[in-house]
Each structure stands twice: as C-alpha cells, then as structure tokens.
Coordinates of C-alpha atoms in Angstrom, one line a residue:
M94 CA -48.7 69.8 6.2
A95 CA -47.9 71.0 2.3
S96 CA -50.4 70.2 -0.1
N97 CA -48.2 68.7 -2.5
G98 CA -47.3 65.8 0.2
K99 CA -43.9 66.4 0.9
R100 CA -43.0 64.8 4.4
G101 CA -42.1 68.1 6.7
Q102 CA -43.2 66.5 10.3
V103 CA -46.6 64.3 11.6
P104 CA -49.3 66.3 11.8
E105 CA -52.3 66.2 14.4
K106 CA -50.0 65.3 17.1
R107 CA -50.7 66.8 21.2
R108 CA -48.1 65.9 23.5
Q109 CA -49.7 63.6 25.5
P110 CA -49.7 62.8 29.2
W111 CA -47.4 60.0 29.7
R112 CA -47.6 57.4 32.4
K113 CA -43.9 56.9 34.2
T114 CA -42.4 53.2 33.2
S115 CA -39.6 51.9 35.1
G116 CA -36.1 52.3 34.2
A117 CA -35.7 48.9 32.9
Q118 CA -36.3 48.3 29.3
Y119 CA -39.7 46.3 29.7
Q120 CA -42.0 45.8 32.5
P121 CA -44.9 43.3 32.6
L122 CA -47.8 44.3 30.9
P123 CA -50.9 44.7 33.0
R124 CA -53.6 42.3 32.1
G125 CA -56.3 43.1 30.5
D126 CA -56.3 45.1 27.0
Y127 CA -53.3 46.6 27.4
V128 CA -50.3 47.7 24.9
R129 CA -46.8 49.8 25.0
L130 CA -46.8 53.5 22.4
L131 CA -43.9 54.9 22.1
E132 CA -43.6 58.3 21.8
L133 CA -40.8 59.6 19.4
K134 CA -39.8 62.8 20.8
S135 CA -38.7 65.7 18.4
G136 CA -34.8 66.6 17.3
D137 CA -33.1 67.8 14.7
D138 CA -31.6 65.3 11.8
E139 CA -28.0 65.2 13.7
A140 CA -29.5 64.3 17.3
Q141 CA -29.6 60.4 18.4
I142 CA -33.1 59.3 18.2
E143 CA -34.7 58.9 21.5
G144 CA -38.1 57.4 22.4
R145 CA -40.2 56.7 25.8
L146 CA -42.3 53.5 26.1
F147 CA -45.8 54.6 27.6
V148 CA -48.4 52.0 28.9
A149 CA -52.5 52.6 27.4
A150 CA -55.5 51.1 27.7
I151 CA -57.2 50.6 24.2
S152 CA -60.2 49.0 22.5
S153 CA -61.7 48.8 18.8
T154 CA -62.5 52.1 19.3
G155 CA -60.0 53.3 20.0
P156 CA -57.4 54.2 23.4
T157 CA -59.4 54.5 26.1
D158 CA -58.1 57.8 27.3
E159 CA -60.0 60.1 24.8
S160 CA -57.3 62.5 24.7
L161 CA -54.6 59.9 23.6
C162 CA -53.9 58.9 19.7
Y163 CA -51.7 56.5 18.1
E164 CA -50.1 55.7 14.5
A165 CA -49.8 52.4 14.0
V166 CA -46.7 51.5 11.5
S167 CA -46.6 49.1 8.8
Y168 CA -43.4 48.1 7.8
V169 CA -41.1 45.2 6.4
W170 CA -38.4 44.1 9.4
G171 CA -35.3 43.5 7.1
A172 CA -32.2 42.0 7.5
E173 CA -32.0 40.2 10.7
T174 CA -28.8 42.0 12.1
P175 CA -29.3 45.8 13.9
T176 CA -27.5 48.0 12.6
H177 CA -28.3 51.4 14.7
E178 CA -27.8 52.2 18.5
I179 CA -31.8 54.3 19.8
L180 CA -32.3 55.0 23.2
I181 CA -35.8 53.8 24.9
N182 CA -36.5 55.2 27.9
G183 CA -32.6 56.3 28.4
W184 CA -31.7 52.9 27.6
P185 CA -29.5 52.0 24.3
V186 CA -32.0 49.4 21.6
M187 CA -30.2 48.0 18.9
V188 CA -32.7 48.6 16.0
R189 CA -32.5 47.1 12.1
E190 CA -31.8 49.7 9.1
N191 CA -35.5 50.0 8.1
L192 CA -36.8 50.9 11.1
W193 CA -34.7 53.5 12.0
Q194 CA -34.9 54.9 8.4
F195 CA -38.6 55.4 9.0
L196 CA -37.9 57.0 12.7
K197 CA -35.3 59.7 11.3
H198 CA -37.8 60.2 8.4
T199 CA -40.9 60.7 10.1
R200 CA -39.1 62.6 13.6
C201 CA -40.0 66.4 14.0
S202 CA -37.8 68.6 14.6
D203 CA -40.4 70.7 17.5
E204 CA -43.5 67.9 18.3
S205 CA -43.3 64.7 19.4
A206 CA -45.4 61.4 18.3
V207 CA -47.2 58.7 19.0
Y208 CA -46.3 55.1 17.4
W209 CA -47.1 51.3 17.9
V210 CA -44.3 49.7 16.3
D211 CA -44.3 45.5 17.0
A212 CA -40.2 45.0 17.0
L213 CA -40.4 48.1 19.9
C214 CA -44.0 48.1 21.6
I215 CA -43.5 44.3 22.2
N216 CA -41.0 42.5 23.7
Q217 CA -40.1 39.6 22.1
K218 CA -37.8 38.3 24.1
D219 CA -40.9 37.1 26.1
T220 CA -43.1 34.4 24.2
N221 CA -46.2 34.6 26.4
E222 CA -46.4 38.2 25.7
R223 CA -45.7 38.1 22.3
N224 CA -48.4 35.6 21.7
N225 CA -51.2 37.8 24.1
Q226 CA -49.8 40.9 21.9
V227 CA -50.5 39.0 18.0
Q228 CA -53.3 37.8 19.4
F229 CA -54.8 41.4 19.8
M230 CA -52.8 42.8 17.2
G231 CA -56.4 43.2 15.5
T232 CA -57.2 45.5 17.7
I233 CA -54.1 47.2 17.9
Y234 CA -54.8 48.3 14.1
R235 CA -58.5 49.0 14.6
A236 CA -58.0 51.6 17.3
A237 CA -55.0 53.3 15.7
T238 CA -55.8 57.0 14.0
R239 CA -54.1 55.7 10.9
V240 CA -51.7 53.1 9.9
L241 CA -48.8 54.5 8.3
V242 CA -47.1 52.5 5.8
W243 CA -43.5 53.0 5.4
L244 CA -42.7 51.7 2.4
G245 CA -38.8 52.3 3.0
R246 CA -36.3 55.3 0.9
A247 CA -36.9 56.5 -2.0
F248 CA -35.2 54.7 -5.2
Q249 CA -35.5 53.9 -8.2
D250 CA -37.7 56.4 -9.1
S251 CA -40.5 55.7 -6.3
D252 CA -41.2 59.4 -6.2
L253 CA -42.0 59.7 -9.8
V254 CA -44.8 56.7 -8.9
M255 CA -45.9 58.2 -5.8
D256 CA -46.5 61.4 -7.2
F257 CA -48.3 59.6 -10.3
I258 CA -50.7 58.2 -7.3
R259 CA -51.5 61.6 -5.7
T260 CA -52.1 63.5 -9.4
G261 CA -52.4 61.0 -12.1
S262 CA -55.9 61.5 -11.8
S263 CA -56.2 65.3 -12.2
S264 CA -55.8 67.3 -15.4
E265 CA -52.4 68.9 -13.8
S266 CA -51.2 65.3 -14.1
P267 CA -47.1 66.3 -15.1
D268 CA -46.1 65.0 -18.3
Y269 CA -43.8 62.2 -17.7
E270 CA -42.2 60.3 -20.3
L271 CA -44.2 56.9 -20.3
K272 CA -41.5 54.4 -20.5
V273 CA -39.4 55.9 -17.3
V274 CA -42.8 55.8 -15.2
R275 CA -43.6 52.2 -16.6
K276 CA -40.1 50.8 -15.6
A277 CA -40.8 53.0 -12.3
V278 CA -44.2 51.7 -11.2
Q279 CA -42.8 48.1 -11.6
Y280 CA -39.7 48.6 -9.2
W281 CA -42.2 50.3 -6.9
A282 CA -44.9 47.9 -7.2
N283 CA -42.4 44.8 -6.7
R284 CA -41.0 46.4 -3.5
D285 CA -40.3 43.7 -0.3
Y286 CA -43.3 45.6 1.3
W287 CA -46.0 44.7 -1.0
F288 CA -45.2 40.6 -0.5
R289 CA -44.9 40.9 3.6
T290 CA -47.5 38.5 4.5
W291 CA -48.3 41.0 8.1
I292 CA -49.7 43.6 5.8
I293 CA -52.5 42.2 4.9
Q294 CA -54.6 42.6 8.0
E295 CA -52.8 46.2 8.8
F296 CA -53.9 47.2 5.5
L297 CA -57.6 45.8 5.6
L298 CA -58.2 46.6 9.6
A299 CA -57.0 50.4 9.2
K300 CA -59.5 53.3 9.7
D301 CA -57.3 55.4 7.5
I302 CA -53.8 55.0 5.6
R303 CA -50.7 56.7 4.2
L304 CA -48.3 55.5 2.5
L305 CA -44.5 57.2 3.4
C306 CA -42.1 56.7 0.8
G307 CA -38.6 58.9 1.2
E308 CA -39.8 62.4 2.0
E309 CA -43.2 61.7 -0.5
I310 CA -46.7 60.9 1.1
V311 CA -50.1 59.7 -0.1
D312 CA -52.9 59.6 1.6
W313 CA -55.7 57.1 1.6
S314 CA -58.0 59.7 -0.8
H315 CA -55.8 60.0 -3.3
I316 CA -55.5 56.2 -3.5
E317 CA -59.2 55.6 -3.6
R318 CA -59.4 58.4 -6.4
F319 CA -56.6 56.9 -8.2
C320 CA -58.1 53.6 -8.2
R321 CA -61.6 54.6 -8.9
T322 CA -60.2 56.5 -12.5
A323 CA -57.8 53.3 -12.8
D324 CA -59.6 53.2 -16.7
D325 CA -58.2 56.3 -17.5
E326 CA -56.2 56.2 -20.5
N327 CA -53.2 58.5 -18.8
I328 CA -53.2 55.8 -16.0
R329 CA -54.1 52.6 -17.8
S330 CA -51.0 53.4 -20.2
C331 CA -48.7 54.0 -17.1
W332 CA -49.9 50.9 -15.0
S333 CA -50.3 48.7 -18.2
G334 CA -48.6 45.0 -16.8
C335 CA -49.5 45.8 -13.1
E336 CA -52.8 45.9 -12.7
K337 CA -52.7 42.6 -11.3
S338 CA -49.8 43.8 -9.0
R339 CA -49.6 43.1 -5.2
P340 CA -50.4 47.1 -4.3
F341 CA -53.1 47.4 -7.2
S342 CA -55.0 44.3 -5.7
L343 CA -54.9 45.1 -1.8
F344 CA -56.1 49.1 -2.8
R345 CA -59.3 47.2 -4.6
Q346 CA -59.6 45.0 -1.3
R347 CA -59.2 47.8 0.9
I348 CA -61.6 49.8 -1.2
R349 CA -64.3 46.7 -1.3
G350 CA -64.2 45.8 1.7
L351 CA -63.8 42.2 1.8
H352 CA -62.3 41.0 5.0
G353 CA -65.4 39.7 6.8
D354 CA -66.6 36.9 5.0
T355 CA -63.7 34.9 4.3
S356 CA -62.9 31.4 6.2
L357 CA -59.4 30.8 7.9
T358 CA -58.7 28.2 5.1
Q359 CA -59.9 30.3 2.2
L360 CA -57.5 33.4 3.5
L361 CA -54.4 30.7 4.1
I362 CA -55.0 29.5 0.2
N363 CA -55.3 32.8 -1.2
N364 CA -51.8 34.4 0.7
Q365 CA -50.0 31.4 0.5
T366 CA -47.2 33.1 -1.5
S367 CA -47.2 36.2 1.0
H368 CA -43.4 36.2 2.7
C369 CA -42.8 36.8 6.5
M370 CA -39.2 35.3 8.7
D371 CA -41.6 32.7 10.7
P372 CA -43.9 30.6 8.7
R373 CA -45.8 30.7 11.4
D374 CA -47.1 34.0 10.8
K375 CA -48.6 33.1 7.9
V376 CA -51.5 31.6 9.8
Y377 CA -51.5 33.9 12.9
S378 CA -51.2 37.0 10.9
M379 CA -55.1 35.9 9.2
I380 CA -57.0 35.4 12.5
N381 CA -58.1 38.3 12.6
L382 CA -59.5 38.1 9.3
A383 CA -61.3 34.7 9.3
S384 CA -64.7 35.0 9.5
D385 CA -64.5 32.3 11.3
C386 CA -62.4 33.3 13.9
T387 CA -64.5 34.7 16.9
P388 CA -63.6 36.3 20.0
D389 CA -65.2 32.8 21.2
H390 CA -63.7 30.8 18.8
S391 CA -60.7 31.1 17.2
L392 CA -57.4 29.7 17.0
K393 CA -55.0 31.0 19.3
V394 CA -51.7 32.1 19.2
N395 CA -48.6 29.8 20.5
Y396 CA -45.3 30.9 19.8
F397 CA -43.9 27.8 21.8
N398 CA -45.8 25.5 19.2
D399 CA -43.5 24.6 16.6
S400 CA -45.1 24.6 12.5
R401 CA -45.7 20.7 13.0
A402 CA -47.9 21.2 16.2
L403 CA -49.6 24.3 14.3
F404 CA -50.4 21.7 11.4
C405 CA -52.7 19.2 13.4
E406 CA -54.1 22.5 15.5
V407 CA -54.9 24.2 11.7
M408 CA -55.9 21.2 10.3
S409 CA -58.5 20.5 13.0
F410 CA -60.0 23.9 13.4
C411 CA -60.7 24.8 9.7
R412 CA -62.5 21.2 9.1
N413 CA -62.4 21.1 5.5
P414 CA -65.1 18.9 3.5
P415 CA -64.0 14.9 3.2
Q416 CA -62.6 15.2 0.2
E417 CA -60.5 18.5 0.8
V418 CA -58.4 17.1 3.4
F419 CA -55.5 15.9 1.4
R420 CA -55.4 18.9 -0.6
F421 CA -55.6 21.7 1.7
G422 CA -53.3 19.6 3.9
E423 CA -50.4 19.6 1.2
I424 CA -51.0 23.2 0.8
L425 CA -50.5 24.1 4.4
R426 CA -47.9 21.8 4.9
R427 CA -46.0 24.1 2.1
L428 CA -46.9 27.1 3.5
L429 CA -45.4 26.4 6.5
H430 CA -42.5 25.5 5.5
I431 CA -42.5 21.5 6.7
E432 CA -40.4 19.5 5.0
Q433 CA -41.5 16.0 3.7
N434 CA -38.7 14.4 5.8
S435 CA -38.5 16.8 8.5
V436 CA -40.9 14.4 10.5
Q437 CA -39.0 11.1 9.9
E438 CA -36.4 12.3 12.8
S439 CA -37.2 9.3 15.5
N440 CA -38.4 11.8 18.3
T441 CA -40.4 13.3 16.0
V442 CA -41.9 10.5 15.1
T443 CA -43.1 8.6 18.0
A444 CA -44.2 12.0 19.4
L445 CA -46.7 12.2 16.3
Q446 CA -47.8 8.9 16.2
T447 CA -48.6 8.6 20.3
G448 CA -49.7 12.4 20.5
T449 CA -46.8 13.3 23.0
L450 CA -45.0 16.5 21.4
S451 CA -41.8 17.1 23.7
R452 CA -40.8 20.7 24.0
R453 CA -37.5 19.9 21.9
F454 CA -40.5 20.2 19.0
T455 CA -43.2 22.2 20.0
G456 CA -42.9 23.6 23.6
S457 CA -45.6 21.9 25.0
V458 CA -46.4 18.5 26.0
H459 CA -50.4 17.2 24.6
V460 CA -52.2 18.6 21.7
E461 CA -55.1 17.5 21.5
Q462 CA -55.7 15.2 18.3
Q463 CA -59.3 15.2 16.8
E464 CA -59.7 13.2 14.0
L465 CA -61.0 13.9 10.6
P466 CA -63.0 12.1 8.1
V467 CA -61.4 11.9 5.3
V468 CA -62.5 10.2 1.5
G469 CA -60.6 8.8 -0.7
Y470 CA -61.2 7.3 -4.6
E471 CA -60.7 4.2 -5.9
T472 CA -58.5 5.3 -9.0
G473 CA -56.2 1.8 -10.1
R474 CA -55.6 -1.5 -9.5
V475 CA -52.3 -3.1 -9.5
I476 CA -51.4 -5.9 -11.6
S477 CA -47.8 -6.8 -11.1
C478 CA -45.4 -6.5 -7.7
D479 CA -41.9 -7.4 -7.7
I480 CA -40.7 -7.5 -3.8
L481 CA -37.2 -5.4 -4.0
A482 CA -36.7 -5.3 -0.2
H483 CA -37.2 -5.6 3.0
L484 CA -36.4 -1.9 4.6
E485 CA -36.2 -3.2 8.5
A486 CA -33.1 -4.6 7.2
V487 CA -31.7 -1.6 5.4
Q488 CA -29.6 0.6 7.7
H489 CA -29.5 4.3 6.9
D490 CA -29.1 7.7 8.4
M491 CA -33.0 8.8 8.2
T492 CA -31.4 12.6 8.4
K493 CA -30.6 12.4 5.3
P494 CA -31.7 11.8 1.9
R495 CA -31.7 8.6 0.7
P496 CA -32.1 7.5 -3.4
V497 CA -33.7 4.6 -4.0
A498 CA -31.2 3.3 -6.4
E499 CA -28.8 3.7 -3.5
L500 CA -30.6 0.8 -2.1
Y501 CA -28.6 -1.6 -4.2
A502 CA -25.4 -2.5 -5.5
V503 CA -26.2 -2.4 -9.8
G504 CA -27.7 1.4 -8.8
T505 CA -30.8 0.6 -10.9
L506 CA -34.2 -0.5 -10.4
P507 CA -35.0 -4.0 -12.6
M508 CA -37.5 -4.0 -15.3
P509 CA -40.9 -4.9 -14.1
S510 CA -41.6 -8.9 -14.5
R511 CA -44.9 -8.2 -16.0
G512 CA -47.5 -5.7 -17.1
V513 CA -46.1 -3.2 -19.0
A514 CA -45.9 -4.7 -22.8
S515 CA -47.9 -1.7 -23.8
L516 CA -45.2 0.6 -22.7
G517 CA -42.2 1.7 -24.9
T518 CA -38.7 0.9 -23.8
A519 CA -38.1 4.6 -23.2
E520 CA -40.9 5.4 -21.0
I521 CA -40.3 2.8 -19.3
Q522 CA -36.5 4.2 -18.4
Q523 CA -38.3 7.2 -17.8
M524 CA -40.6 6.3 -15.1
L525 CA -37.6 4.0 -13.4
S526 CA -35.5 7.0 -13.8
Q527 CA -37.9 9.1 -11.7
L528 CA -38.7 6.5 -8.9
E529 CA -34.5 5.8 -8.9
S530 CA -34.1 9.7 -7.5
L531 CA -36.6 9.1 -5.3
D532 CA -35.8 9.9 -1.7
I533 CA -37.4 6.4 0.3
R534 CA -38.1 8.6 3.1
R535 CA -41.0 9.6 1.0
L536 CA -42.1 6.4 1.3
Q537 CA -41.6 5.9 5.4
A538 CA -44.3 6.9 6.5
S539 CA -44.8 4.7 9.3
I540 CA -46.4 1.6 8.7
D541 CA -48.2 2.0 12.6
V542 CA -49.7 5.1 11.2
L543 CA -51.5 2.8 8.6
K544 CA -52.3 0.4 11.0
D545 CA -53.9 2.9 13.7
I546 CA -56.2 4.2 10.6
N547 CA -57.2 0.6 10.1
Q548 CA -58.0 -0.2 13.6
R549 CA -60.2 2.9 13.9
T550 CA -61.9 2.5 10.7
G551 CA -63.3 -0.8 12.1
H552 CA -63.3 -2.6 9.4
R553 CA -65.1 -6.6 9.3
A554 CA -62.3 -7.9 7.7
D555 CA -62.8 -11.5 6.0
T556 CA -60.3 -13.7 6.8
Y557 CA -58.0 -13.2 3.9
S558 CA -58.1 -9.4 5.1
Q559 CA -56.6 -11.2 8.6
Q560 CA -54.1 -13.0 6.8
R561 CA -52.7 -9.6 4.9
R562 CA -52.0 -7.9 8.2
L563 CA -50.0 -4.6 7.7
S564 CA -47.0 -5.9 9.7
S565 CA -44.7 -6.4 6.5
N566 CA -42.5 -3.7 5.7
N567 CA -42.1 -4.4 1.8
L568 CA -40.6 -2.3 -0.7
A569 CA -42.1 -3.4 -3.5
L570 CA -42.0 -2.4 -7.8
L571 CA -45.6 -1.9 -8.8
V572 CA -47.3 -1.9 -12.3
V573 CA -50.6 -0.1 -11.9
Y574 CA -53.9 0.1 -14.1
F575 CA -55.3 3.1 -13.9
V576 CA -59.1 3.6 -14.8
G577 CA -60.4 7.2 -15.1
H578 CA -62.5 9.5 -17.0
R579 CA -61.4 8.8 -20.7
T580 CA -58.3 7.7 -18.9
K581 CA -57.0 4.5 -19.0
E582 CA -53.1 3.1 -18.8
F583 CA -50.4 1.4 -17.4
M584 CA -47.8 3.1 -15.1
I585 CA -45.2 2.1 -12.5
G586 CA -44.2 2.9 -9.2
L587 CA -43.3 1.8 -5.8
S588 CA -44.6 0.8 -2.5
L589 CA -44.4 -0.1 1.5
G590 CA -46.1 -2.1 3.5
N591 CA -47.7 -5.7 2.4
V592 CA -49.3 -4.7 -1.0
R593 CA -50.1 -7.7 -3.9
K594 CA -51.5 -8.1 -6.9
G595 CA -55.0 -7.0 -7.4
D596 CA -55.2 -4.7 -4.1
T597 CA -56.9 -1.0 -5.0
V598 CA -55.2 2.0 -5.4
L599 CA -56.7 5.0 -3.0
Q600 CA -56.2 8.3 -4.2
Y601 CA -56.8 11.4 -2.3
L602 CA -57.3 14.6 -4.6
G603 CA -54.2 17.0 -3.9
H604 CA -51.8 14.3 -3.1
D605 CA -49.0 12.7 -5.3
S606 CA -48.9 9.4 -3.1
A607 CA -51.3 7.0 -2.4
L608 CA -52.8 4.0 -0.2
T609 CA -53.6 0.4 -1.3
L610 CA -55.9 -1.6 -0.4
S611 CA -56.8 -5.1 0.0
S612 CA -59.1 -6.9 -2.6
P613 CA -61.1 -9.7 -0.3
A614 CA -62.8 -12.5 -1.9
I615 CA -66.2 -10.8 -1.6
P616 CA -66.3 -7.1 -2.3
S617 CA -67.2 -4.8 0.5
K618 CA -67.0 -1.8 1.4
D619 CA -66.3 -2.7 5.3
S620 CA -64.0 -5.9 4.0
S621 CA -60.8 -4.4 2.7
I622 CA -58.1 -3.2 4.8
I623 CA -54.6 -0.4 4.0
T624 CA -52.1 -2.6 2.8
G625 CA -49.6 -0.1 2.2
R626 CA -48.5 3.2 0.4
V627 CA -47.3 3.5 -3.4
L628 CA -46.0 6.4 -5.6
C629 CA -46.1 6.6 -9.0
A630 CA -43.6 7.7 -11.5
S631 CA -45.6 10.6 -13.9
R632 CA -45.2 11.3 -17.7
G633 CA -43.6 14.0 -18.6
R634 CA -42.6 14.9 -14.8
V635 CA -39.1 15.1 -13.5
S636 CA -40.5 14.3 -10.2
P637 CA -43.8 12.8 -8.8
S638 CA -43.7 15.9 -6.4
A639 CA -42.6 18.6 -8.3
D640 CA -45.4 20.9 -7.8
L641 CA -48.6 20.6 -6.0
D642 CA -50.7 19.1 -8.8
A643 CA -48.5 16.4 -9.2
S644 CA -50.7 13.6 -8.7
L645 CA -51.2 9.9 -10.5
P646 CA -52.8 9.9 -13.7
F647 CA -56.4 10.3 -13.2
S648 CA -55.3 14.0 -12.8
R649 CA -55.3 13.6 -17.0
A650 CA -59.0 13.8 -16.7
D651 CA -60.4 16.9 -18.5
S652 CA -61.7 17.8 -14.8
E653 CA -62.0 17.2 -11.2
T654 CA -65.7 16.5 -11.3
Q655 CA -65.1 14.2 -14.2
F656 CA -62.6 12.4 -12.7
I657 CA -64.8 11.2 -9.5
D658 CA -67.5 11.0 -11.7
G659 CA -68.1 7.2 -11.2
L660 CA -65.2 6.4 -9.1
H661 CA -65.8 4.6 -6.0
T662 CA -65.2 5.9 -2.4
R663 CA -63.8 4.7 0.5
N664 CA -64.3 6.4 3.8
F665 CA -61.9 6.5 6.3
S666 CA -60.8 9.0 9.7
I667 CA -57.2 10.2 10.3
T668 CA -55.8 12.4 12.8
G669 CA -53.2 16.0 12.0
R670 CA -50.2 14.2 13.2
E671 CA -51.4 11.2 11.2
L672 CA -51.9 13.5 8.0
L673 CA -48.2 15.1 8.1
L674 CA -46.6 11.8 8.4
L675 CA -48.4 10.9 5.2
L676 CA -48.1 14.1 3.4
R677 CA -44.2 13.4 3.7

C-alpha cells in the first residue's frame, strides 16, 4: 500500500485453503464455533463481483486454522431494496448499494481477500442461525485480523477529513482553508454510519481498525495520534463543535478501553439514541459489551420473540434498584419502539396478563415471569373526585386513538366541582384542554393488573379497604393536592378505577402516570389497596407525556433527592408484563 493512504489493494492477504461448499447458497453451519467467511475473488473494474462462502472454526483469538486470516466489515446496510447482483458460489445474489460499493472498492485485480460480512455470511432467512451468529458476534469481531470500517463513497469533501485525520498533527499538514475543513468535518461526523447501533461493539472489540471512505484510508495508528494531539491549535480549530460528536467519542472510548466494566442497563441508557432497523438490536448489540453478560449468565438473542417479550426479559435480567424500575422501564419501552398503546390489542393484553404469549406476538408460548420489587412515593392526595363515565359502557375501537373529549357529546370536560379556588380560570382551561386531548387508551391499563398487584402484595386490608375492592372501571375528574419539597400546589387529572376523595397518589420516578391508594380509617402501610390509576395535566407542557422527564408536579423540586426526602414510600412487586401495561 502506498504511504499516502490511497486504496490500491487489500494488503497482507494470502491465498487460502478453501473448504468446498455445496452448490446451494446456504448449508446449515456445523454445531459449535463456526462461521462462514467470504472469499472476494479478484477482478478488474468491469467484471461482475464474484465471491465464495466457506466454513471456518474460530475462537476469540482467531481462526483455529492458523494459516487463515480474515477482516470483519463494519458498515451501514442502507436502503432496504437490493439493487445489485453479484455471484456467490456461482449463484446470483442481490445486495444493497452500500455493500456493493464496498465490494467494488476493495476488490483487487490480482488477489482475493477474505471478509466476514453479516449480510452474506449469515443466512438472514434462518432465524435460528441469526440467533446463534448474533450471540457469537463478539467473538467474530475479536478474532478478525482487522475491522474494516466502510464509511461509504467520497462526497462533501470527505477526502479532506480523512487526510486531515491522517496528517493533521504533522508539521507537513496541508494548509486547508479553515471554513472548508470545518464544514467537511461536520458532514463527515454526521454520516449515517456513526449513528448505527452495531458499530459500538464492532469498534470496541476489534484488534485493529481501518477506516475506508471512498479511495481514502485511515489506520488506527493515525486516529490514535490524532486524538493524542487533539488540543493542538490546528486540530482544535478545524474540529471545533465536533469534540462531542459520535466518531470522536467512539475514538476516545476505544483508546480508554471502557468496554468491560459497564452493565447492560447502563449501556442501553448510554446508547438509546443510536439507530438500527430492528429495535431489538439495540439490546442484542450490547450483550457482548456488558459486564454482567457472561458465558454462564447472559441474555439470549432470540429473534422469534418480539419487542414486548424482549422488554420482559430485559427487565428480569437487569434487576434494577426498586426505585428505578419504572424509570428504566420507560427508557426501555421507548428504546424498543413499543408504542404506549400497542399492547392494548385485545389478544396481547390477555397474553400479557396471563403470561401465555401467542406466536403471533412473540413466537414463544411462554416467557418466564419474574417479580420485580418496586418503590413508589406518596406525593399527593385526592381532594375532589367527579365521576364522568363508566368505561365498560363506552364502546370504541381500541386499535385507534380516542381523545377523552370524544366520550362526551359536548366535547369538553366539565369544571371540577371543588378544590380549584386557588387556580386561575385560564390555568384551569389549559389543564382541561390537555386532558381532553389525552388518548383514553393510556388510562385503560387493565384493572385486572392492579387487582393482581393488590393480591400479590397481600396487604392486611381493613373492612373499609375490603369494601373498596378494585371492581369498578370509572373515569373520574380529580383535583390532587401535591406536597413535595418546596412544592405545594393543586393539579387537575383523570383517573380510572374506583378512586375516591381522600385517596393517596403514589408516584414512580421517571413516569408520568401514578396509582392511587385507599386511605383507611387507621393508616398503615399494610392496610391500603390500589384503587386506580391517575394522570395529571402539567403546567407549561403541551402533553402530560411530552418527554421522558414529564411527570407529576413533584419533579419541580430542586433535585430528585430533595423530592424523595421526607416522603412516605410503598413497596410492591410487579412482573415485566404488568409494568409494560402500566407504562402505556
């Protein structure tokens, strides 16, 4: 290879002793640590791209055949429709544009190369094989001689950026116009590749890395030198505004080696904004990086299960602190793209409640239920409760949004009967407007879920609580008085269940809905029962669930610690399925 980094051929390659593969495109892999590798055959620019798949055994240190070496490819799949035909084992195979560009750019005219490319080396139509190979992917990238990072074709002055990273710390660095380089860096740092979920694993587990962008090449030694001299005025001025960009952060993380002491929970939180076509991959791509995923105890890759079943498995595996269960559950729900009302489909609701998930939704008959301990905080009290409707008498299509206002012929909610004297008319109307636009399905988590929680908790309910059995399905307009640290205010909300004046509001960190508890004649932690679910309007917010931090007014405390200080807590146990239903 030329010292200027231009891509001429794949270096350090030797012809390999191929194992003959059957004429069919894919034969089942042998049991054990086996993968398929791709021999990209040599050819000139005009020849059709041709390759050959063969089977090899590998371990974390490399292929068991010491004469065999391969490079793993890290790239973006891109548009879903394949547009180019290549030949694999003599069979025509359609591939997507970005992979075709990689194969075209890296093919040599005089010698073959050996790659591991997920789109070709895994039979994507065989779900069992996908499960096994994705679980094994950490070993695949560790064993590779090098990981080739394909950023795509050159455009928007990407050549300037690649050359800048390669030579920017050198005294012989070209005197580029500053504005041109800055703009090129911004485009380069925002390429789709850098936001892909899978690259985190591929980058951090690799023995060595080489960046390819068009005809330009940057080796890992260049990147290390670039990062060590990042405070150099020449580099800092050109990279200004991109210090916290995805590529720069990934470079730093690889240099520090921070990939062996982070839990799955923290990895999911840290990388929740990354992109992938299948939301489940946001979890599966982190397994080989998580410190709490070991060969003897790990979350299993299973593409037969849908996102809702995976949610339950992750919640059981991660075992978060009780006060963080709802917060992490909400993050995980969003990460897996589980819409708040998607579990309202009738068959799914029944399956989630009973624990028998049909193949239509998860591909498995049963997913083990584990109880999760949770802690709630008593943040307020119901001072007014006006019954609006009994929802069992309200018929509507549960697969479509239904604003609360549509339940009433007048189209607007009535004013609360009492408890709002301290609120201005404009503020009351703002809150009622928010509640009118609320999708009623958000409140319709099954009453049976709350009953199950009551029964499982085993409270020693007094006579009053026994009379308050959660058997009603009333929609009610509430006024709630909240008392938090430095916070005392009245709010208007909607509840579903058998809520009454004097009930206590029980809130969970990180989620905007709450439960209500009965207030018995003789207060005791063991005598209250859950009476319903409540969601309050928020001052200054368009929607009660506008963002992850949207919550009831206690969040106005200066800090979470201040909010928690002095508030009574209640302990419950809940399954992942019940949590998902309550997170709607």
